[in-house]
PDB file of C-alpha atoms in Angstrom:
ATOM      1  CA  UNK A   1      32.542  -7.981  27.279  1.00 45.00           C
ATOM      2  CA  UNK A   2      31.169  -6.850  30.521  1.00 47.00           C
ATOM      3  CA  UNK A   3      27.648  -5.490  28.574  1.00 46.00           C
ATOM      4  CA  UNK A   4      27.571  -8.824  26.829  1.00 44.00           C
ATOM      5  CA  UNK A   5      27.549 -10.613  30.317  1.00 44.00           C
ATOM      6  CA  UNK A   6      24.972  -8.978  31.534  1.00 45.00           C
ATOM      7  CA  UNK A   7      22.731  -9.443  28.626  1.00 41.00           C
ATOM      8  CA  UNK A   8      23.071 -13.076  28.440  1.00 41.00           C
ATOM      9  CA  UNK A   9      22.901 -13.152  32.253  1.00 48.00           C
ATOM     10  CA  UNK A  10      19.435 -11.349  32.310  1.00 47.00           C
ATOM     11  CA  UNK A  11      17.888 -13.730  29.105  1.00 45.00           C
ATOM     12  CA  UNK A  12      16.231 -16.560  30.946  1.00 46.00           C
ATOM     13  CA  UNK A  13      14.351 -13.841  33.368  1.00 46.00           C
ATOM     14  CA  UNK A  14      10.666 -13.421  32.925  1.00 46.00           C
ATOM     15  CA  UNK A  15       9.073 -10.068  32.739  1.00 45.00           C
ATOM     16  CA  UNK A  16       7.638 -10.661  35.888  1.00 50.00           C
ATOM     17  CA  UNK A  17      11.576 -10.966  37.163  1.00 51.00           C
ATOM     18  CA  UNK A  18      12.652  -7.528  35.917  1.00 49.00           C
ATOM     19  CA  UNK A  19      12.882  -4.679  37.912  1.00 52.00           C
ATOM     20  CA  UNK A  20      10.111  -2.131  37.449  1.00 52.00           C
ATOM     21  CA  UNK A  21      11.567   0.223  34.848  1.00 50.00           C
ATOM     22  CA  UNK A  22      12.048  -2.894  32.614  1.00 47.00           C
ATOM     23  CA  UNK A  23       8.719  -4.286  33.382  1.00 46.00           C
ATOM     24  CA  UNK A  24       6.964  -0.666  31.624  1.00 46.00           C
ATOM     25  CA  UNK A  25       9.263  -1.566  28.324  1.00 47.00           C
ATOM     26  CA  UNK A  26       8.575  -5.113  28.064  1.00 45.00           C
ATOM     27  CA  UNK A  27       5.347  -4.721  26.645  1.00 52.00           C
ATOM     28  CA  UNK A  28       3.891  -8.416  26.814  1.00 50.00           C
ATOM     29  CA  UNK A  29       0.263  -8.410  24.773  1.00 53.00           C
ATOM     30  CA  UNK A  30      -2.425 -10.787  25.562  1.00 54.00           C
ATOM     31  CA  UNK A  31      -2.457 -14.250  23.216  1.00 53.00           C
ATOM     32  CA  UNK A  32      -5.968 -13.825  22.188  1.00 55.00           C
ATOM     33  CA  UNK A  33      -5.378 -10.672  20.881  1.00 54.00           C
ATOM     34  CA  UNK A  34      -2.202 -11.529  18.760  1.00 47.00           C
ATOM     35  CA  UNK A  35      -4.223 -14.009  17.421  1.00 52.00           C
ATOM     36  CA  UNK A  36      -6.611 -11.443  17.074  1.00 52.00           C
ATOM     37  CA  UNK A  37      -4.263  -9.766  14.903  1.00 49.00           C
ATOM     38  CA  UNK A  38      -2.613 -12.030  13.078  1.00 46.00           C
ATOM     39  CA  UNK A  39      -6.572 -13.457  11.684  1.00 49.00           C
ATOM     40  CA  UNK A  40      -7.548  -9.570  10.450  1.00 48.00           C
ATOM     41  CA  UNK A  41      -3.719  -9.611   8.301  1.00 46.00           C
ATOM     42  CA  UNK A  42      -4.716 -12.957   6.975  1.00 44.00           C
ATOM     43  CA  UNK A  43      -7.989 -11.843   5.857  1.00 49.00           C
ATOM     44  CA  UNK A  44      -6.652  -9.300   4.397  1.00 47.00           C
ATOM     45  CA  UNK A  45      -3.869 -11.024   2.469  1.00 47.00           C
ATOM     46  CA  UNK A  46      -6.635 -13.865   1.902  1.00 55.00           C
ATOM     47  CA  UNK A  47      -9.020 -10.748   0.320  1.00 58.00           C
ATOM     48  CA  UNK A  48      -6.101  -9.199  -2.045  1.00 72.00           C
ATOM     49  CA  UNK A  49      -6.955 -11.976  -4.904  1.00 78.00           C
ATOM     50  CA  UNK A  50     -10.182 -11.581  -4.801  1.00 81.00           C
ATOM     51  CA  UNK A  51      -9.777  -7.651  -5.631  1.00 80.00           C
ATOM     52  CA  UNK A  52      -7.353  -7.919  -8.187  1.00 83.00           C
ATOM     53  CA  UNK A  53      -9.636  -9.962  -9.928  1.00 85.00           C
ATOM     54  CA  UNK A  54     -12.445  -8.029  -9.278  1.00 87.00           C
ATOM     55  CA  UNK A  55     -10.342  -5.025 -10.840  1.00 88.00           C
ATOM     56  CA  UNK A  56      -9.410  -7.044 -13.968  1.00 87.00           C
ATOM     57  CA  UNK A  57     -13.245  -7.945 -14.690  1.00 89.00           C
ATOM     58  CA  UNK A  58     -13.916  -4.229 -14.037  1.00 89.00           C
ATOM     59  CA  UNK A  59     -11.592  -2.695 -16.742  1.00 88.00           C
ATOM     60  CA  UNK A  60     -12.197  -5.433 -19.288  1.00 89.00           C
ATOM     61  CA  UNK A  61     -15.964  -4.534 -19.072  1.00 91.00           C
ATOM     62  CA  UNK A  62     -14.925  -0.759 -19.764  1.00 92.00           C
ATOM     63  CA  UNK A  63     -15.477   0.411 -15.645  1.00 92.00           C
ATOM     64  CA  UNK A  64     -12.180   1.969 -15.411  1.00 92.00           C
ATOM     65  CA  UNK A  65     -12.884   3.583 -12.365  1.00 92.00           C
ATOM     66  CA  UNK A  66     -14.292   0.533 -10.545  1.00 92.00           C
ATOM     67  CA  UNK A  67     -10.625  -1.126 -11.314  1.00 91.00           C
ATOM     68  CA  UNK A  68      -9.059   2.016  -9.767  1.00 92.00           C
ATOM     69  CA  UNK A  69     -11.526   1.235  -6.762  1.00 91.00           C
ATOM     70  CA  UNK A  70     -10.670  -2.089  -6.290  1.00 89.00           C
ATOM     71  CA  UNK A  71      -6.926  -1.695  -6.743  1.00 88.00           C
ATOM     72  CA  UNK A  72      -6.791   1.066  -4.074  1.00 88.00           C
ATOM     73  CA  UNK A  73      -8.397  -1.494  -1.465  1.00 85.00           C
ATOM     74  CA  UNK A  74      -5.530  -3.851  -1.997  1.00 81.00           C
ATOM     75  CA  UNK A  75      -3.722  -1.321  -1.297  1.00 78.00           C
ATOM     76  CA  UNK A  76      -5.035  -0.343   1.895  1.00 76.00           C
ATOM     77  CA  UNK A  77      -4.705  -3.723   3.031  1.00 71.00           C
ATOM     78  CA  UNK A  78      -1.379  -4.281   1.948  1.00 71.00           C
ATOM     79  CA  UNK A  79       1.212  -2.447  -0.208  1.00 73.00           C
ATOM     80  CA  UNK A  80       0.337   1.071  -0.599  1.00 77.00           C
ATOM     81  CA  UNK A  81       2.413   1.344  -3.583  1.00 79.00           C
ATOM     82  CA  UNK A  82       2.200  -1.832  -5.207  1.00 80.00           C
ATOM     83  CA  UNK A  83      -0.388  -1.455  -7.570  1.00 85.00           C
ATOM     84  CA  UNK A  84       0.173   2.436  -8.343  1.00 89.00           C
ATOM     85  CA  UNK A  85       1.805   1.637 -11.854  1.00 90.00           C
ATOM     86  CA  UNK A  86      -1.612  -0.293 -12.978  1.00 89.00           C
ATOM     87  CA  UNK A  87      -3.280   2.532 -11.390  1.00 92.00           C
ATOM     88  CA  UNK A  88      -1.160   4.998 -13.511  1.00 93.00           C
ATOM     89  CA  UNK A  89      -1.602   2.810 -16.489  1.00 93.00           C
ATOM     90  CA  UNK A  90      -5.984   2.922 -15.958  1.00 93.00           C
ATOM     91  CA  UNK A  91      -5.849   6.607 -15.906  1.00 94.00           C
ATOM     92  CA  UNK A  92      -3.655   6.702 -19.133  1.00 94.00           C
ATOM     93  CA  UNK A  93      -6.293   4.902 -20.783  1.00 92.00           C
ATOM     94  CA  UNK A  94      -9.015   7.300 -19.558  1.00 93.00           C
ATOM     95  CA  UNK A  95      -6.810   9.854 -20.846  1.00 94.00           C
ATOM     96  CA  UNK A  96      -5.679  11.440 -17.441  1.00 95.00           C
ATOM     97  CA  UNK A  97      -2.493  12.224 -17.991  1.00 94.00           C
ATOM     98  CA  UNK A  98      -1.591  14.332 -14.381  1.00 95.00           C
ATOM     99  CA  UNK A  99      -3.284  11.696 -12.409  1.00 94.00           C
ATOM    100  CA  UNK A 100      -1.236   9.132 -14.251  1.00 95.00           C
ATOM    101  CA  UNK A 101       2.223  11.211 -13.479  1.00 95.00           C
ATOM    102  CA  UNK A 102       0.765  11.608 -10.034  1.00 95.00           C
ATOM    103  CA  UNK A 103       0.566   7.462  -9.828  1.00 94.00           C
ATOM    104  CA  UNK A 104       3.273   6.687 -11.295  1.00 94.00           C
ATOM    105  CA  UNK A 105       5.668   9.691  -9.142  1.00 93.00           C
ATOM    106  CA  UNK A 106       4.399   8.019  -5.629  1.00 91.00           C
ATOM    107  CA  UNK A 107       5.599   4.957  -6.857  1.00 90.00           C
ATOM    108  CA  UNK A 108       9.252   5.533  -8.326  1.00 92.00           C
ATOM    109  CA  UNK A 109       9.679   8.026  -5.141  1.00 89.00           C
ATOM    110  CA  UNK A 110       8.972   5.483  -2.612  1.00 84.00           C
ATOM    111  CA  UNK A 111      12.377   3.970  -1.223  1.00 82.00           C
ATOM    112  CA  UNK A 112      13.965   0.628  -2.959  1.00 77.00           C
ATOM    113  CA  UNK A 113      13.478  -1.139   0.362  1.00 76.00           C
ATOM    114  CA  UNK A 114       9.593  -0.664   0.465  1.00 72.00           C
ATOM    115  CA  UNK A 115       8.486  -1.502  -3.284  1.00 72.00           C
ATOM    116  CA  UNK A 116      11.454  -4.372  -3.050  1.00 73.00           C
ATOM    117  CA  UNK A 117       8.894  -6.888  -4.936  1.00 75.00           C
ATOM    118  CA  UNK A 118       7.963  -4.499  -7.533  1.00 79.00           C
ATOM    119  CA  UNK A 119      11.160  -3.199  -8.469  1.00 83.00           C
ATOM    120  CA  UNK A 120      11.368  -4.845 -11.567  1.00 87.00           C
ATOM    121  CA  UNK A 121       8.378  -1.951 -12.536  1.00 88.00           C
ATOM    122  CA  UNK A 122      10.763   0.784 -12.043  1.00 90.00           C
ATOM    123  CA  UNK A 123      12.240   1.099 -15.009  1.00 91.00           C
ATOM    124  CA  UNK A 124       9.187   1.139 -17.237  1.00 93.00           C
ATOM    125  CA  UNK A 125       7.651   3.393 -14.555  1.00 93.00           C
ATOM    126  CA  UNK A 126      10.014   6.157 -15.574  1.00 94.00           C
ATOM    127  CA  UNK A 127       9.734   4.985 -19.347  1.00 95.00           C
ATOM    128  CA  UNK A 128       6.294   6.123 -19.059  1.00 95.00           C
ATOM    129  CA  UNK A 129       6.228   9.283 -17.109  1.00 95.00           C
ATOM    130  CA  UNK A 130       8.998   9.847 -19.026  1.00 95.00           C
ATOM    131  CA  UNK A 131       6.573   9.705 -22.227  1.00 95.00           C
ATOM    132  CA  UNK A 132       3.453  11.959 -20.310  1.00 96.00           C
ATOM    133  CA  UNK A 133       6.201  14.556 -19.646  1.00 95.00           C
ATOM    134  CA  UNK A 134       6.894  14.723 -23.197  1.00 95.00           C
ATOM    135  CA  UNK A 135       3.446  14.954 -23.928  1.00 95.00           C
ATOM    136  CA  UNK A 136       3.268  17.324 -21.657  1.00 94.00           C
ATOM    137  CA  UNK A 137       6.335  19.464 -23.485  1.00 94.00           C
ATOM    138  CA  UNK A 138       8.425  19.478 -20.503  1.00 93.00           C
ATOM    139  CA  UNK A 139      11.339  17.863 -21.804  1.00 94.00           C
ATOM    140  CA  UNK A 140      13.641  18.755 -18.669  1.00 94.00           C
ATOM    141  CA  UNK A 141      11.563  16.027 -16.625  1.00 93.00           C
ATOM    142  CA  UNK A 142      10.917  13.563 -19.393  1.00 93.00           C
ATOM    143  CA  UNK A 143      15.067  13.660 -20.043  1.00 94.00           C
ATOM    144  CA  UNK A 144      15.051  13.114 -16.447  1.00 93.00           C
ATOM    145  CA  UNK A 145      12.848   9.978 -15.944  1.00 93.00           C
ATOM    146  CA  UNK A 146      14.142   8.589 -19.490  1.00 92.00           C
ATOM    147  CA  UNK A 147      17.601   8.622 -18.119  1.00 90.00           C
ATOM    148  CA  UNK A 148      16.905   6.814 -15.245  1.00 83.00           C
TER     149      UNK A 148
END
């Protein structure tokens, strides 16, 4: 009760109020620079379209690796495993098989709470390495994956 008084007490203060030890934690930033900020993440959301498309029109003209490209900048601006399951699917096609299992590992591997809007790729994720493992003749990991 007491901690809770204090913390209330202490919420209308400005950093400038705050003793000196508090003042080095409050780390206040400068407007412009937020703003700053918060432009370059727009621009990059803004941009992720734009590449997506750019990787579609890529593999339907038969540039695999230009989709793989453009995929991996979306994911540098954004989700870094997001698009790993198309990027696992591309090097199926150009019959890469590890680098597909490689894809398609980093993305089943990364925690629920990060890949939360992709989740409904899971499942067909481990379908499919489940598949290159068999290919592959190791049947311990394809079991594995196909149970999941």
């Amino acid at each position: 009760m007491v901690q809770a008084a204090r913390f209330f007490q202490g919420a209308g203060q400005s950093a400038h109020s705050l003793p000196p030890a508090k003042k080095r934690r409050c780390r206040l930033r400068d407007p412009q620079q937020l703003r700053g900020q918060r432009s370059q993440r727009l621009q990059h959301i803004e941009s992720q379209p734009q590449h997506a498309a750019q990787a579609a029109l890529a593999y339907a003209e038969g540039r695999p690796t230009d989709a793989i490209r453009e995929l991996r900048r979306i994911q540098d601006r954004g989700c870094p495993y997001c698009e790993e399951p198309l990027v696992a699917r591309i090097f199926e096609s150009m019959g890469q098989p590890d680098s597909a299992i490689a894809a398609y590992d980093r993305f089943v591997s990364t925690p629920a709470l990060h890949r939360i809007a992709m989740e409904f790729m899971v499942a067909p994720s481990h379908y499919r390495l489940g598949g290159l493992y068999e290919e592959r003749g190791d049947m311990a990991s394809a079991v594995r994956h196909y149970a999941r």
